[in-house]
Short mmCIF file of C-alpha atoms (C1' of nucleotides) in Angstrom, two decimals:
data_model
loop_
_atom_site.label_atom_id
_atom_site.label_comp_id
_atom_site.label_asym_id
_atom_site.label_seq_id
_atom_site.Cartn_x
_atom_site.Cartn_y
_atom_site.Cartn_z
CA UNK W 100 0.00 0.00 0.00
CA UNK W 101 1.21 3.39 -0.58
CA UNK W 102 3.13 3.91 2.20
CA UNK W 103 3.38 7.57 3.88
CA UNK W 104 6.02 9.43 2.64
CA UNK W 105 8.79 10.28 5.63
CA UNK W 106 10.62 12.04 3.23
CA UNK W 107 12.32 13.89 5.44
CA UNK W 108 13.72 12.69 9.03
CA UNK W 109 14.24 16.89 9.14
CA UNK W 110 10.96 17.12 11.02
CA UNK W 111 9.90 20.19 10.98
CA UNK W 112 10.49 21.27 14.29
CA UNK W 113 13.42 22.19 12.32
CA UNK W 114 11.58 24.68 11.11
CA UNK W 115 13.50 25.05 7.59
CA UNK W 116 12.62 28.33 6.37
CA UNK W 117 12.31 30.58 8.80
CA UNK W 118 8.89 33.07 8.50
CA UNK W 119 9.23 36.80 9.04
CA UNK W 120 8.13 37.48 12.22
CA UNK W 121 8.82 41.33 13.02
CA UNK W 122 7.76 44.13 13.53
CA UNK W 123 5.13 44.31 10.92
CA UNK W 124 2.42 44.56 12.36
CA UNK W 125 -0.39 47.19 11.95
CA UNK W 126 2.37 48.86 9.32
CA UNK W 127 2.46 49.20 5.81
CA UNK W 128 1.90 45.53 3.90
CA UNK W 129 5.10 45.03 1.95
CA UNK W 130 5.06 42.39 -0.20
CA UNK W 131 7.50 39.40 1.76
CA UNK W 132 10.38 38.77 0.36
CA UNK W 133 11.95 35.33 0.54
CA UNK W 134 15.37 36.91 1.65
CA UNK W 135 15.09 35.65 5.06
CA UNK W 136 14.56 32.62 4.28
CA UNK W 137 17.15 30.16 4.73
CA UNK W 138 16.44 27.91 1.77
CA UNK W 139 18.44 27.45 -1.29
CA UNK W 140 14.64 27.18 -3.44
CA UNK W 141 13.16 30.59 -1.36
CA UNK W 142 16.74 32.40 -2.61
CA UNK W 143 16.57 31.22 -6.26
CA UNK W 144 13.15 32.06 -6.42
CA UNK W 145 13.64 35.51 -5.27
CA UNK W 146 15.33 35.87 -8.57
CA UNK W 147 13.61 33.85 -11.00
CA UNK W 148 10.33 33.46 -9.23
CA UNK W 149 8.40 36.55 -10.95
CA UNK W 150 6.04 35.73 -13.70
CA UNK W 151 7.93 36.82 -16.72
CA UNK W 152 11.03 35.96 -15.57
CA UNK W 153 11.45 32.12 -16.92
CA UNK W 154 9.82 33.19 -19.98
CA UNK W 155 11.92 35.58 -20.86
CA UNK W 156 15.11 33.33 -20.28
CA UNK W 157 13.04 30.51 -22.06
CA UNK W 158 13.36 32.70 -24.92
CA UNK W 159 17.14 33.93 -24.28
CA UNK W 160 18.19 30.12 -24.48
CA UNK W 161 16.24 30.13 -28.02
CA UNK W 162 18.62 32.41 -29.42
CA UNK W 163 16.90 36.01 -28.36
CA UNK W 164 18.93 38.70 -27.63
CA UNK W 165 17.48 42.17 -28.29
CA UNK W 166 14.94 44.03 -26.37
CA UNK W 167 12.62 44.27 -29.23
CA UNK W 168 12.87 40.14 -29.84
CA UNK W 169 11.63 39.67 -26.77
CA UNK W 170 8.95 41.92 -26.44
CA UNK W 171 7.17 40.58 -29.69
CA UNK W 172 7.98 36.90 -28.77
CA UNK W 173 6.08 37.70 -25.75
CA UNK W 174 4.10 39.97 -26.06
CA UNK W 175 5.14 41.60 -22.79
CA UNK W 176 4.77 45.01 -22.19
CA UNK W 177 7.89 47.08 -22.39
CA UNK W 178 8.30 48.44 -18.51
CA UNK W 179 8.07 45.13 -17.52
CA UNK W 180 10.29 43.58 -19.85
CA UNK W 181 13.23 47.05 -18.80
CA UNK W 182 12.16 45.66 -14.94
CA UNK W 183 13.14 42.14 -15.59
CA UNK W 184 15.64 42.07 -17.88
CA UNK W 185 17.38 45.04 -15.23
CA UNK W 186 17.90 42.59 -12.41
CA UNK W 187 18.28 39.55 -14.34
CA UNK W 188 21.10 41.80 -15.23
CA UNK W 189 21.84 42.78 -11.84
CA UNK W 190 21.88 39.14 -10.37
CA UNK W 191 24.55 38.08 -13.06
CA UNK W 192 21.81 35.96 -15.37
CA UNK W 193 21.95 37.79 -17.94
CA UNK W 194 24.78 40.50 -18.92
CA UNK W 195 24.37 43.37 -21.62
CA UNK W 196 26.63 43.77 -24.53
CA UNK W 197 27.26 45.74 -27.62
CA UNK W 198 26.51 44.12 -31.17
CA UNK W 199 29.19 44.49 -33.09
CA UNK W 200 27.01 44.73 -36.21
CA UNK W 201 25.00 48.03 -35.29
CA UNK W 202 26.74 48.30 -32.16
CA UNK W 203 22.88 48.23 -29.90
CA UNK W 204 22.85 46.00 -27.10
CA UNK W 205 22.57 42.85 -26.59
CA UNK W 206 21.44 40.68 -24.23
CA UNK W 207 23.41 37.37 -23.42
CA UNK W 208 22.91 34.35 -21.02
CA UNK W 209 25.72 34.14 -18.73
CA UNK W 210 27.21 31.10 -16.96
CA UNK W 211 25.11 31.25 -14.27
CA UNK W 212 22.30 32.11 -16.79
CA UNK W 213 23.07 28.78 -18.69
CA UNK W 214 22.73 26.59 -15.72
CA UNK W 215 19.15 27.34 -14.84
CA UNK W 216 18.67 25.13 -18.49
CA UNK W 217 17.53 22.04 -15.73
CA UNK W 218 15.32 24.18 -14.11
CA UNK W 219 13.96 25.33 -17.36
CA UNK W 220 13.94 21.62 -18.61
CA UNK W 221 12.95 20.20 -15.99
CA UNK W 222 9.07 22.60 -16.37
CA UNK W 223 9.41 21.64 -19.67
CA UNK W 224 9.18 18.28 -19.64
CA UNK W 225 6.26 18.32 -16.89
CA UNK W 226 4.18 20.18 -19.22
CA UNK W 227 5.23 18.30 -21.92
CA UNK W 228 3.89 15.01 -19.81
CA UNK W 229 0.60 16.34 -17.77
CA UNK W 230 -0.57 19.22 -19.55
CA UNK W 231 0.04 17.90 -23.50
CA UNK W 232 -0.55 19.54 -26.63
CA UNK W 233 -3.33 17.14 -28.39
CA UNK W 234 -0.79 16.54 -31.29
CA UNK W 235 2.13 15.99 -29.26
CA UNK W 236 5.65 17.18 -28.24
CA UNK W 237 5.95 20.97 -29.59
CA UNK W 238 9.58 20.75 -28.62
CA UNK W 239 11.94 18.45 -28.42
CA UNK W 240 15.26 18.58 -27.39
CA UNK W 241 18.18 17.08 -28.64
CA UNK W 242 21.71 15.68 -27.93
CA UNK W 243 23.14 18.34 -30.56
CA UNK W 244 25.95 15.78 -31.23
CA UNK W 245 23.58 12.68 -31.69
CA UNK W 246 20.75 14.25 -32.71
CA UNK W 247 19.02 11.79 -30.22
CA UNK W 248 16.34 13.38 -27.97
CA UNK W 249 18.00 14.54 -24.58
CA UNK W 250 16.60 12.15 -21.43
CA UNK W 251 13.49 13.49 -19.58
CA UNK W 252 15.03 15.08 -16.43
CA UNK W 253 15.05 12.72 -13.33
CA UNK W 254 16.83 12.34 -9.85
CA UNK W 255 19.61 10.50 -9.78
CA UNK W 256 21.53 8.42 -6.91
CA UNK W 257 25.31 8.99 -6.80
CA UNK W 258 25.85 5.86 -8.72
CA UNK W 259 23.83 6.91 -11.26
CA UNK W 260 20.28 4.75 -10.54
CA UNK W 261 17.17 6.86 -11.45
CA UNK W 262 15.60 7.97 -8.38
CA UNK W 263 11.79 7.91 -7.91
CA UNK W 264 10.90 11.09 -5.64
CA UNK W 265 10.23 8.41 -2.23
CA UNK W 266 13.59 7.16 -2.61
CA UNK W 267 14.80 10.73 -1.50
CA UNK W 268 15.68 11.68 1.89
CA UNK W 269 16.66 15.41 2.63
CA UNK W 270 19.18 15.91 5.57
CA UNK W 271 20.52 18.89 7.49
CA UNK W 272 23.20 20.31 6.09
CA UNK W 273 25.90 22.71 8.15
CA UNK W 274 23.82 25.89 6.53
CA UNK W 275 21.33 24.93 8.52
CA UNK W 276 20.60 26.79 11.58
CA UNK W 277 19.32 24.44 13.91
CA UNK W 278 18.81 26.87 16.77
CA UNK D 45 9.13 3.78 -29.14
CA UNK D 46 11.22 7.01 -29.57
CA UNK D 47 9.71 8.61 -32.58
CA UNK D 48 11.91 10.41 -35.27
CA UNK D 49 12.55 13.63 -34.53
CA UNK D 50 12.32 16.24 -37.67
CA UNK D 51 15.44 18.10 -37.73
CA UNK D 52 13.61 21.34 -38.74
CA UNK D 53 15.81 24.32 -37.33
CA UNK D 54 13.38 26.24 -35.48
CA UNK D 55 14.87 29.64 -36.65
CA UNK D 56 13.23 31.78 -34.81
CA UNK D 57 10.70 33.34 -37.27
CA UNK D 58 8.79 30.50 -36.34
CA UNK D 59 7.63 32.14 -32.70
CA UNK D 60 7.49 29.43 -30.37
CA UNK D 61 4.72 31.10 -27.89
CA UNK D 62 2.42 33.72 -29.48
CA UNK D 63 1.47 36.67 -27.78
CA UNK D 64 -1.57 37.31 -27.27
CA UNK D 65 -2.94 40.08 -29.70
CA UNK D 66 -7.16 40.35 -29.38
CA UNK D 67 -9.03 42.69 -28.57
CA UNK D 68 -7.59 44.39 -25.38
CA UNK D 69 -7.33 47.67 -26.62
CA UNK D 70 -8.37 50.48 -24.25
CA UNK D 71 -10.61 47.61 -22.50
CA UNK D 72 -9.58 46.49 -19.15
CA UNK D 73 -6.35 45.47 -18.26
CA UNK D 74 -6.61 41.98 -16.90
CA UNK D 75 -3.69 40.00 -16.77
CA UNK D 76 -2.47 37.94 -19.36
CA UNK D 77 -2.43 34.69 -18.45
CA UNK D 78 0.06 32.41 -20.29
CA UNK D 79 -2.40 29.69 -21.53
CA UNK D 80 -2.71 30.65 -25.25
CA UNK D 81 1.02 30.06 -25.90
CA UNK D 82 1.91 26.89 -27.22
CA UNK D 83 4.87 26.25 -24.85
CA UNK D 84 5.39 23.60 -22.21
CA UNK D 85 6.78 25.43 -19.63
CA UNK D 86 4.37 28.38 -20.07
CA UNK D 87 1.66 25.83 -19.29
CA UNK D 88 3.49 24.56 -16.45
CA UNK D 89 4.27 28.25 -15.07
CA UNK D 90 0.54 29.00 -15.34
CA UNK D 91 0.35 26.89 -12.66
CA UNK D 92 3.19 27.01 -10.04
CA UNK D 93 4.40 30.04 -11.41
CA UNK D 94 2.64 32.19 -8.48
CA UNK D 95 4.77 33.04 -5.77
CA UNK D 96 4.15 31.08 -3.03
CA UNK D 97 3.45 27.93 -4.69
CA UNK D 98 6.42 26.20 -5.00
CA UNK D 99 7.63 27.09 -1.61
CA UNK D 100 3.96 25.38 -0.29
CA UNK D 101 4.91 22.13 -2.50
CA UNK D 102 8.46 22.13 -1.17
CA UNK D 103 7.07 21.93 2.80
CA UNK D 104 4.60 18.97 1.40
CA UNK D 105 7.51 17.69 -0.01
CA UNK D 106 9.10 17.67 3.20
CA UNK D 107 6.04 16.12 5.07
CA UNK D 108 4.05 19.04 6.05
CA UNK D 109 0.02 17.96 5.40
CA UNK D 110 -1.98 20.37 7.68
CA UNK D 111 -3.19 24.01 6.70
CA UNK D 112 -1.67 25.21 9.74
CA UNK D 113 1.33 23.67 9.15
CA UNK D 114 2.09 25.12 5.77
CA UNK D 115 0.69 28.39 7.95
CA UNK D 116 3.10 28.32 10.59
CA UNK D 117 6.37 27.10 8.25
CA UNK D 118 5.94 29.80 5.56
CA UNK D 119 4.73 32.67 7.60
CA UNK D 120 2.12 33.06 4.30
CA UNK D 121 -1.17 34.33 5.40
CA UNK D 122 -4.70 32.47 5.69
CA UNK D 123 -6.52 33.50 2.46
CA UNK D 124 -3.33 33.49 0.19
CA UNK D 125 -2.70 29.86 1.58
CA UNK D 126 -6.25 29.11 0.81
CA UNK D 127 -6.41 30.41 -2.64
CA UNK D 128 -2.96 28.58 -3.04
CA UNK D 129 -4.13 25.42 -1.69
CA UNK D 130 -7.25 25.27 -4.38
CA UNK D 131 -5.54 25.69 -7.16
CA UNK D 132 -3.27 23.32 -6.67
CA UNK D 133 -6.20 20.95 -5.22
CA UNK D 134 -7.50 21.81 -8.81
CA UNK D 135 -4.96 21.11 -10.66
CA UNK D 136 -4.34 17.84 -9.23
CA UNK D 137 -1.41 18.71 -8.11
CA UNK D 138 -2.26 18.07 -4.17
CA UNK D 139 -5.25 15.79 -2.75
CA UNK D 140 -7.38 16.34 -0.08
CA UNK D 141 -7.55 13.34 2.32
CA UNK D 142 -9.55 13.17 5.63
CA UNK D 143 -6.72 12.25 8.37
CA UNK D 144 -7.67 8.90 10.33
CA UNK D 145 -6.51 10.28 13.44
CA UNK D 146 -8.35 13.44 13.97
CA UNK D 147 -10.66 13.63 10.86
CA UNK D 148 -9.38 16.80 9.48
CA UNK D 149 -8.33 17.35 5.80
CA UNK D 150 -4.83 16.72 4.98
CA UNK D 151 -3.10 17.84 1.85
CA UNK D 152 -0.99 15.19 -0.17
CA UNK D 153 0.74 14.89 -2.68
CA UNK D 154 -0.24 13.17 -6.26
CA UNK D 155 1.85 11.09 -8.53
CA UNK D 156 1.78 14.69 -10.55
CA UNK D 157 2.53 16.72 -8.11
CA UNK D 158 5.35 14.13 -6.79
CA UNK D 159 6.69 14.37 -10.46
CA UNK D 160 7.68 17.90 -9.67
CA UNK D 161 10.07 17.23 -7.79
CA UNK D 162 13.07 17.79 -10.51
CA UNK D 163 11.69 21.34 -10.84
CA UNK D 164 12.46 21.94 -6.83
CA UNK D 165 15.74 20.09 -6.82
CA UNK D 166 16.83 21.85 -9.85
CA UNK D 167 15.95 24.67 -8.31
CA UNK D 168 17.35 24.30 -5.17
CA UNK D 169 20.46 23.14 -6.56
CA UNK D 170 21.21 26.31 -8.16
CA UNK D 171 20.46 28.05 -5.08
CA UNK D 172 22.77 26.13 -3.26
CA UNK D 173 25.64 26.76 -6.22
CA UNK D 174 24.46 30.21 -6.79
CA UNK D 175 23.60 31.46 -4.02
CA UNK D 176 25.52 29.53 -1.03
CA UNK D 177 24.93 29.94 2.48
CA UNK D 178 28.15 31.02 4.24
CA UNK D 179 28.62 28.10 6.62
CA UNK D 180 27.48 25.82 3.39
CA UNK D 181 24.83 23.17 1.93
CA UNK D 182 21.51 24.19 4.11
CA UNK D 183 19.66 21.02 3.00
CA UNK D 184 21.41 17.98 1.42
CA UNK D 185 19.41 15.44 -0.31
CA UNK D 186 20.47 11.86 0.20
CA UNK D 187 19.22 8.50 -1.59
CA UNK D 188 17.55 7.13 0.92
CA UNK D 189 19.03 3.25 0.07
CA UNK D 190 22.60 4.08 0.30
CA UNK D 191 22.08 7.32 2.15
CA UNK D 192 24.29 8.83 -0.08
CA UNK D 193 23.89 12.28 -1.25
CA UNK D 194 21.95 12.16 -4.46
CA UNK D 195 23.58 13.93 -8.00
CA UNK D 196 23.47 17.26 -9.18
CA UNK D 197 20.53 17.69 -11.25
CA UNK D 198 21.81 17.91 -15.26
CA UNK D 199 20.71 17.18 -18.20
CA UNK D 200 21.60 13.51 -20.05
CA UNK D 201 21.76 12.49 -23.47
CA UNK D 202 20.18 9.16 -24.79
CA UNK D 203 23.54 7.36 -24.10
CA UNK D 204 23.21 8.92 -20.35
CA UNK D 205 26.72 11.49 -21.17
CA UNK D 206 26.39 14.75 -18.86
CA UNK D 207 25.51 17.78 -21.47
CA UNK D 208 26.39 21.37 -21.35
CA UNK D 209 23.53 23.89 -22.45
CA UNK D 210 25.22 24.48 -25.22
CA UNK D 211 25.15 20.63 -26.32
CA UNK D 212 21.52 20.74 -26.59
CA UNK D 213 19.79 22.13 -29.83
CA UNK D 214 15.63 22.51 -29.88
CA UNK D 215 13.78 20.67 -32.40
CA UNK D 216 10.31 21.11 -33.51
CA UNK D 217 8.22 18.90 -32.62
CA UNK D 218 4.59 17.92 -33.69
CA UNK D 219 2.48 19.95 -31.34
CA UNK D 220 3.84 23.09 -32.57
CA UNK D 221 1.85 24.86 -35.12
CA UNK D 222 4.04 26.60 -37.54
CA UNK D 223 1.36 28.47 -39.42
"C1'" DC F 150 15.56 50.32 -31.72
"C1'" DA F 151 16.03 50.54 -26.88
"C1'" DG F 152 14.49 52.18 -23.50
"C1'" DC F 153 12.31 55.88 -19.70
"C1'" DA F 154 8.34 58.24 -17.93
"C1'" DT F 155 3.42 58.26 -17.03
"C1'" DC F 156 -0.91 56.74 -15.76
"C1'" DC F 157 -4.01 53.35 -14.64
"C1'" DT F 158 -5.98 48.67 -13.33
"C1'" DA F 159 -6.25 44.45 -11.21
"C1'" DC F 160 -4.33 41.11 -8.83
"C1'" DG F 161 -1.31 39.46 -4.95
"C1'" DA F 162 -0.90 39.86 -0.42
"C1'" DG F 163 -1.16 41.12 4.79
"C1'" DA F 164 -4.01 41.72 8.90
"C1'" DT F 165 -7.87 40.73 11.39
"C1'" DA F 166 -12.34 39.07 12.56
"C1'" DC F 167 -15.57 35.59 12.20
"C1'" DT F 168 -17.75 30.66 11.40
"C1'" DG F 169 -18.55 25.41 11.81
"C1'" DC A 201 -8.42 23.63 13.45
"C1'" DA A 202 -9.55 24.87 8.92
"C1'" DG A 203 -10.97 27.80 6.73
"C1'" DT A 204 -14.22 32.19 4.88
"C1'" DA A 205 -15.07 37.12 4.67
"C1'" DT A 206 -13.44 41.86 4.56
"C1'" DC A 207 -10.70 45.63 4.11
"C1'" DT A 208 -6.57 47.73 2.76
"C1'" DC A 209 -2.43 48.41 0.42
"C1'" DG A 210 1.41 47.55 -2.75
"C1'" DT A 211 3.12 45.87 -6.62
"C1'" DA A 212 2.95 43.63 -11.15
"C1'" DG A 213 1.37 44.43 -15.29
"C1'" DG A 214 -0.75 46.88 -19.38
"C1'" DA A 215 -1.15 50.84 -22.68
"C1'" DT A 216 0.48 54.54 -24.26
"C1'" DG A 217 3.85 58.53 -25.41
"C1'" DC A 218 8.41 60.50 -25.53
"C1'" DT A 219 13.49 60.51 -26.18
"C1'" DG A 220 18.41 59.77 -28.12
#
DNA sequence: CAGCATCCTACGAGATACTG
DNA sequence: CAGTATCTCGTAGGATGCTG
């Protein structure tokens, strides 16, 4: 039978991510930001967490690099699209350069840009499998060497075994305050 | 079986997500939601793309069940947990279950919403690369046979080699209308 | 073309009080 | 405990128009 899932030992008397509790009460209602939050997922989706934001780099890993590319790919609005692409800027995701062709700038994935492609896969391929398009994959990547189709993204045990999400067990780590 | 992929280059003329372009002019300004794009991951965002979602799916993912749990752990407040809660009821991402012990509804995970758990790991992991705690890993994810800690999340060609971003080309595939 | 600067709306969100 | 109902505010987002 479908066994309850312990995944984690961690119970949560650890409490993991710490809530704001200061002085905000009666006060203004600023949104909360996930700053204090001592959690690797609150601080990467501080960054990447705002509705445009994957979209936008969705498109930057298709090959866009102008301002006006993708505003009519999306059909964002432009004082959004200035917003994001400024502190995708800031936080080192993206970084600005000058065409050398008409010398206007350009917008470029950086290394730390590049490896959000799991996090950006790994959506992907969840949509792909539980919300489908009735005719099938709309795109599929592939091994650029093989040509082969890349494998669906999955959890994977030091020695390589695919992991099924129960077989995971999260532990404390030292940047853990366990106060 | 692993059906032929067309090697069509998916230049970008042929825009992957269309904007939306009806009529919204001078009418109310409501939101765009992301549905009419043809795009995986614009699907998927439409879902857990809301801010506090994915930080309520990474406490069920570490055991939390009860409203006042998520409550207490995020520091989120009643009616935004609520709304939250629904939608991903909804979407059949989580399950309401009535708790043997005490009769009260518990919130659980499905096989679809378990299936997101690349998207949080990948996540995570570039939190923990990206943006490190001082004192190091906060929360360290361990295969719960060996108890060893489980692999970076990356992306794998058909052979199972480790590839770059820039190994990985996008193909079209049949759910994309190139009209 | 690549943005700022404005102005406006609606949604996200916080606090609190109330119900079964 | 598990919400619902309200009320309020801030911020994201949209539609322009203007500038170098």
């Amino acid at each position: 039978m479908m066994q309850l899932i312990r995944v984690a030992r961690l119970h949560h008397a650890t409490v993991l991510c710490k809530p704001l509790r200061e002085e905000t009460v009666g006060r203004p209602v600023k949104y909360k930001t996930f700053d204090h939050m001592n959690c690797s997922l609150a601080q990467t989706l501080n960054i990447i967490g705002e509705r445009w934001t994957l979209l936008i780099l969705r498109d930057s890993f298709f090959g866009s690099k102008r301002f006006a590319q993708f505003e009519r790919n999306l059909g964002i609005s432009k004082n959004i699209l200035t917003a994001r692409l400024n502190t995708l800027v800031e936080e080192g995701i993206l970084t600005r350069r000058t065409s050398k062709e008409d010398g206007r700038t350009d917008y470029v994935l950086t290394e730390q840009g590049l490896e959000l492609q799991p996090v950006l896969l790994s959506m992907t391929h969840w949509g792909d499998k539980h919300r489908p398009h009735p005719r099938g994959e709309r795109v599929t990547f592939v091994d650029r060497e093989t040509g082969r189709p890349i494998q669906k993204m999955g959890v994977r045990g030091e020695d390589g075994r695919l992991l099924a999400p129960r077989d995971i067990r999260a532990t404390a780590g030292p940047g853990l305050e366990t106060d």
